[in-house]
Structure formats: C-alpha cells, structure tokens
Amino acid sequence: MSRFAEPQHDDFRRLNDSIGFDRRLAPFDVEQSRAHASMLAASGIIAGSERDELHRALDRVQRELDDGSFTFSAGDEDIHMAIERRVTELAGAVGGKLHTARSRNDQVATDMAMYVRARAGDAAGALAGLAHTLIELAERHLDWPLPGYTHLQRAQPVYLSHHLLAYVWMLVRDRERFRLVTDATALLPLGAGALAGVNFDTDRRLVADALGFQGVSANSIDAVSNRDFVLDYLAAAATCATHLSRLGAELVLFSSEEFGFCELSDAWSSGSSIMPQKKNPDAAELLRAKAPRVAGHLVALHGVLHGLPLTYNKDMQEDKEHLFDTADTLELCLSAAQGMMGSIAFKRDRMAAAAADELPAATDIADLLVRRGLPFREAHGVVAGLVRAALDAGKSLSGLAPDELAAHSPLLGEEYYAVLRDGAWLEAKVSEGGTSLARVREQLEQARACLP
Ligand code: ARG
C-alpha cells in the first residue's frame, strides 16, 4: 500500500534522489547495518537466526558492491533504500526487520560521520606525506640562499630550507585541524530514530563500540540535526587548500623565466599547443585555483544549514556533494603537491644571484648602528640616506667609499663592509625561529617531532 495516489513526477525524482552521489556511503551503510542487526539481536528485538540471515544478506550486498554486480533499481531513492531493498530480495521478509528502531535520519547522520572520520584520516595521512617531502627538500637545500619577499619585493635573504619549512608548519597545523574533525565525529547518532528516540530500549553503546565511536550522542534531536562535523571538515579543507594555493602560486612565479628559481619536472608540466618551446606549470596553477572551490563548498553548506529549523530537513541532503567534491579535490591536490615537490629542481645560482643583491641588507646596517647606540628609528633614516646615495651614484652599498659613509654617520667603519659580505646577513638571524643555519636545524628537529 502507498499513501500516494499518483506516481512521483520525473523531475521531482531527479531533484529528490541522492542515489547518483550517495552510493559512496555504501560501505559505511553496510557496516552500520551489520552492527545495528547485531544490536537488535543482543537486545532481544530480533532473533539470533534473523540477525544471521541479515548478516548473510549484507555480506552478499557488500560483495556485489565490491565486484560491481550490485544493480540499482528505478525506485532506489538513495543508498539506504537501495541496500535495504537488496537485503530484502536476498533474505526475504526478514529483510524488512533491518530498519526496526532506525530511521534514515539517524542512519544518514551515522554514515556521514563515519565517512568524514575516514576522509579526515586520509587527509591527515596525505598531509604528513607532503610535510615529509618538504622536510627532505629542506634538508637537501639547507644553506641555499634566496631572497625573502614582502609585497613581492625583495626584502631579506633567507635559506631555501627556511622558506620550505614555512609550508611544513602550515601543514602541521592543517593536520591538527583534521584531527579535531575526527574528534567532532566521536559520538554515534544512530539510535536517535527520526528525531525523538525509538520505542525500544536499544543498546547504543554496543553499536558505538562496533563502529569505532567513542560514545553516543546525548540528545536525539541534536543527533539528527547535527552536521557540524561536515562543516568542520570543509573548514579544515578550505584552510589547507588555501595553503596549497600559496605554494602553487609561488611555484608558478619561481618557475618563470623571470625568477628562474626552480624547474618543475616534465611529469608535472604541460606543453603549449602552439608554442613548442613552452613548459607550463599547469599543475601549480591548478593548486592555486582549487582553493576557492573548496572554500565555496564550505560557504555553501553554511548557507544550507543556517536558519534551518530542527531537526532533519531534506536540505541536509545537500551536504554530500559539497563534502565529496571537497575530499576528492583536496586529496588530489595534496598528492599533486607531493609529486611536484618530490621532483622539483631548484637552481642554486639563480637564487643566490637574486639573494646577493645588497639592498636587502639595509636592515642589518641599521642594526649595526643600533648596536653602536643609535635609536632604531634614527638608524633607519641614516640607512635610507645611504641607499639613496648608492642608487643615485649607481653604486652598490659596499661600493660606497669610507668618506661617503662618514658623510652619513660617524658610526660606520670597517664593520659596515663586513655586514655586507656574502651570507653574513643570513647567519646574523640568530633569533629563535630565524633563518640562521643553527635555528633552521632546530626547526627541522621540531618539525620532525610533530609528524608521525
Ligand atoms: N538521502 C537522504 C539524505 O541524504 C537520506 C535521509 C532521508 N530522510 C528522510 N527523512 N527523507 O539526507
């Protein structure tokens, strides 16, 4: 019997069905259903023999899903209904008992929590992999100078190791964010029923243990309304994708003829369809461009959930494509970033030549004056005058003669030239977290200790 006299309109079906995308929840739905059937038997709600029949049917469903022989039928609105339909085909009438003390509302929340937990773990693993690649790269380029930039203007030279480690720390924080996402999936929604709980004294903790949850949600209304863990995943992913976009952007710049700091391997570059000489950093450009897509998914789900009355509303079905596309995009970007960085070639000479520009040492000369008692603001003015004099005379800073120095300050002598000698200003950055080699070595230790 059906409550409805008319069949569903085709376009309503197309709008309403989620089977086109939620089938990737299938392994979690089967696992959940197994645990649920076990609990129903343990609680005396179904017989042990019925549980066994349900388990046999669920095993078969899983095999069919694995080998691709599972066939979906026209009435399968979503993965939950498809699996229950197939279980009933295989097990007969007992299949109809699987949904006892369960609603699709707590069922889908549970599948989603399990899915998010799995993908957060995958992202954390991929982040560790990329971070290790960058750490190895930093070790191999420990003392290669390049200019550090602010406003994309040469500011102060740094070691490439230091620059690469900056990304490692972003990834370490990203990894921690995904760990917090996992925490957000700790409580089992199943058992909340449609919204109010179920008419059986179910053993929710048994199900929680079987499915790897730490405990059970305390409020059935919250349990079926909650998608915080999806928002948390999307937020962690958006921040991570933003980090990767900055890496991508730098690779685009640094691999250009103008910078010439690095060359991406052929495996991560494309040619031009018209200009045979070109080698384009498409992969790096796409790393740069994927971030807004992920951030868009986060904003979209906030839009779906904001102002939504409790409890379950069909709006919430819209969580899935945002989540799935985000997870796919992010994991692909992480693996591409690892591939690109694992095969990149840096060009020592080009970076060193750019870093040998003396003007970035202006701050170091100001600090020399500070050590001789001048307040920093005044020192800043003196050095600005020196920079201007050098530029006007078409000289480098070290090309200024002692009498020219004396015209700007009586405090500048031989040490001025020592500060400008190759590399001196890098090794002068001795403060904790600075670019001097000893500090970078410390940092490498710290970074390794943060990663599995
Ligand atoms: N396909 C639905 C979703 O993804 C499953 C839950 C349906 N629940 C309901 N009461 N219609 O959200």
PDB file of N, CA and C in Angstrom, residues 24 119 233 237 240-241 244 286-287 289-295 297 321-337:
ATOM      1  N   ARG A  24      28.529   6.318  -2.592  1.00  0.00           N
ATOM      2  CA  ARG A  24      29.852   6.123  -1.976  1.00  0.00           C
ATOM      3  C   ARG A  24      29.760   5.966  -0.459  1.00  0.00           C
ATOM      4  N   ARG A 119      37.684  10.116   5.822  1.00  0.00           N
ATOM      5  CA  ARG A 119      38.371  11.045   4.919  1.00  0.00           C
ATOM      6  C   ARG A 119      39.266  12.015   5.692  1.00  0.00           C
ATOM      7  N   TYR A 233      35.028  19.593   8.672  1.00  0.00           N
ATOM      8  CA  TYR A 233      35.892  19.014   7.632  1.00  0.00           C
ATOM      9  C   TYR A 233      36.111  20.040   6.518  1.00  0.00           C
ATOM     10  N   ALA A 237      39.535  21.732   5.335  1.00  0.00           N
ATOM     11  CA  ALA A 237      39.959  21.545   3.948  1.00  0.00           C
ATOM     12  C   ALA A 237      40.170  22.894   3.258  1.00  0.00           C
ATOM     13  N   CYS A 240      43.433  24.328   4.368  1.00  0.00           N
ATOM     14  CA  CYS A 240      44.521  23.558   3.766  1.00  0.00           C
ATOM     15  C   CYS A 240      44.658  23.887   2.278  1.00  0.00           C
ATOM     16  N   ALA A 241      43.531  23.965   1.573  1.00  0.00           N
ATOM     17  CA  ALA A 241      43.584  24.264   0.136  1.00  0.00           C
ATOM     18  C   ALA A 241      44.139  25.668  -0.094  1.00  0.00           C
ATOM     19  N   LEU A 244      47.819  25.339   0.079  1.00  0.00           N
ATOM     20  CA  LEU A 244      48.351  24.737  -1.150  1.00  0.00           C
ATOM     21  C   LEU A 244      48.313  25.742  -2.302  1.00  0.00           C
ATOM     22  N   LEU A 286      46.763  25.030 -11.059  1.00  0.00           N
ATOM     23  CA  LEU A 286      45.516  24.437 -10.569  1.00  0.00           C
ATOM     24  C   LEU A 286      45.525  24.295  -9.052  1.00  0.00           C
ATOM     25  N   LEU A 287      46.691  24.034  -8.469  1.00  0.00           N
ATOM     26  CA  LEU A 287      46.767  24.065  -6.994  1.00  0.00           C
ATOM     27  C   LEU A 287      46.312  25.430  -6.506  1.00  0.00           C
ATOM     28  N   ALA A 289      44.303  27.454  -8.020  1.00  0.00           N
ATOM     29  CA  ALA A 289      42.904  27.776  -8.346  1.00  0.00           C
ATOM     30  C   ALA A 289      41.878  26.907  -7.620  1.00  0.00           C
ATOM     31  N   LYS A 290      42.302  25.802  -7.020  1.00  0.00           N
ATOM     32  CA  LYS A 290      41.306  24.921  -6.393  1.00  0.00           C
ATOM     33  C   LYS A 290      40.797  25.457  -5.056  1.00  0.00           C
ATOM     34  N   ALA A 291      41.578  26.294  -4.421  1.00  0.00           N
ATOM     35  CA  ALA A 291      41.204  26.752  -3.077  1.00  0.00           C
ATOM     36  C   ALA A 291      39.831  27.426  -3.021  1.00  0.00           C
ATOM     37  N   PRO A 292      39.516  28.328  -3.928  1.00  0.00           N
ATOM     38  CA  PRO A 292      38.194  28.971  -3.837  1.00  0.00           C
ATOM     39  C   PRO A 292      37.044  27.998  -4.033  1.00  0.00           C
ATOM     40  N   ARG A 293      37.290  26.947  -4.805  1.00  0.00           N
ATOM     41  CA  ARG A 293      36.237  25.937  -4.976  1.00  0.00           C
ATOM     42  C   ARG A 293      35.925  25.261  -3.643  1.00  0.00           C
ATOM     43  N   VAL A 294      36.977  24.928  -2.899  1.00  0.00           N
ATOM     44  CA  VAL A 294      36.781  24.276  -1.602  1.00  0.00           C
ATOM     45  C   VAL A 294      36.137  25.252  -0.617  1.00  0.00           C
ATOM     46  N   ALA A 295      36.630  26.473  -0.597  1.00  0.00           N
ATOM     47  CA  ALA A 295      36.034  27.479   0.295  1.00  0.00           C
ATOM     48  C   ALA A 295      34.566  27.687  -0.079  1.00  0.00           C
ATOM     49  N   HIS A 297      32.509  25.434  -1.217  1.00  0.00           N
ATOM     50  CA  HIS A 297      31.726  24.330  -0.636  1.00  0.00           C
ATOM     51  C   HIS A 297      31.416  24.606   0.837  1.00  0.00           C
ATOM     52  N   GLU A 321      27.332  16.382  -1.783  1.00  0.00           N
ATOM     53  CA  GLU A 321      28.192  16.707  -2.924  1.00  0.00           C
ATOM     54  C   GLU A 321      29.274  17.715  -2.546  1.00  0.00           C
ATOM     55  N   HIS A 322      28.937  18.616  -1.621  1.00  0.00           N
ATOM     56  CA  HIS A 322      29.968  19.562  -1.168  1.00  0.00           C
ATOM     57  C   HIS A 322      31.101  18.819  -0.467  1.00  0.00           C
ATOM     58  N   LEU A 323      30.711  17.869   0.371  1.00  0.00           N
ATOM     59  CA  LEU A 323      31.735  17.107   1.087  1.00  0.00           C
ATOM     60  C   LEU A 323      32.549  16.233   0.134  1.00  0.00           C
ATOM     61  N   PHE A 324      31.861  15.504  -0.727  1.00  0.00           N
ATOM     62  CA  PHE A 324      32.569  14.550  -1.590  1.00  0.00           C
ATOM     63  C   PHE A 324      33.533  15.276  -2.531  1.00  0.00           C
ATOM     64  N   ASP A 325      33.044  16.346  -3.120  1.00  0.00           N
ATOM     65  CA  ASP A 325      33.919  17.064  -4.055  1.00  0.00           C
ATOM     66  C   ASP A 325      35.108  17.673  -3.319  1.00  0.00           C
ATOM     67  N   THR A 326      34.850  18.146  -2.096  1.00  0.00           N
ATOM     68  CA  THR A 326      35.950  18.722  -1.317  1.00  0.00           C
ATOM     69  C   THR A 326      37.002  17.662  -1.010  1.00  0.00           C
ATOM     70  N   ALA A 327      36.548  16.515  -0.536  1.00  0.00           N
ATOM     71  CA  ALA A 327      37.516  15.467  -0.165  1.00  0.00           C
ATOM     72  C   ALA A 327      38.313  15.020  -1.396  1.00  0.00           C
ATOM     73  N   ASP A 328      37.622  14.834  -2.515  1.00  0.00           N
ATOM     74  CA  ASP A 328      38.323  14.410  -3.737  1.00  0.00           C
ATOM     75  C   ASP A 328      39.326  15.468  -4.182  1.00  0.00           C
ATOM     76  N   THR A 329      38.869  16.721  -4.177  1.00  0.00           N
ATOM     77  CA  THR A 329      39.729  17.816  -4.635  1.00  0.00           C
ATOM     78  C   THR A 329      40.947  17.956  -3.734  1.00  0.00           C
ATOM     79  N   LEU A 330      40.694  17.930  -2.440  1.00  0.00           N
ATOM     80  CA  LEU A 330      41.794  18.148  -1.502  1.00  0.00           C
ATOM     81  C   LEU A 330      42.827  17.028  -1.589  1.00  0.00           C
ATOM     82  N   GLU A 331      42.348  15.783  -1.603  1.00  0.00           N
ATOM     83  CA  GLU A 331      43.313  14.675  -1.627  1.00  0.00           C
ATOM     84  C   GLU A 331      44.111  14.672  -2.934  1.00  0.00           C
ATOM     85  N   LEU A 332      43.449  15.033  -4.024  1.00  0.00           N
ATOM     86  CA  LEU A 332      44.167  15.110  -5.300  1.00  0.00           C
ATOM     87  C   LEU A 332      45.228  16.213  -5.246  1.00  0.00           C
ATOM     88  N   CYS A 333      44.856  17.355  -4.677  1.00  0.00           N
ATOM     89  CA  CYS A 333      45.808  18.470  -4.579  1.00  0.00           C
ATOM     90  C   CYS A 333      46.990  18.105  -3.682  1.00  0.00           C
ATOM     91  N   LEU A 334      46.696  17.420  -2.580  1.00  0.00           N
ATOM     92  CA  LEU A 334      47.787  17.038  -1.682  1.00  0.00           C
ATOM     93  C   LEU A 334      48.744  16.086  -2.380  1.00  0.00           C
ATOM     94  N   SER A 335      48.174  15.154  -3.121  1.00  0.00           N
ATOM     95  CA  SER A 335      49.049  14.198  -3.768  1.00  0.00           C
ATOM     96  C   SER A 335      49.805  14.861  -4.927  1.00  0.00           C
ATOM     97  N   ALA A 336      49.158  15.797  -5.638  1.00  0.00           N
ATOM     98  CA  ALA A 336      49.854  16.525  -6.706  1.00  0.00           C
ATOM     99  C   ALA A 336      50.982  17.386  -6.126  1.00  0.00           C
ATOM    100  N   ALA A 337      50.696  18.038  -4.995  1.00  0.00           N
ATOM    101  CA  ALA A 337      51.726  18.880  -4.383  1.00  0.00           C
ATOM    102  C   ALA A 337      52.927  18.027  -3.989  1.00  0.00           C
TER     103      ALA A 337
END
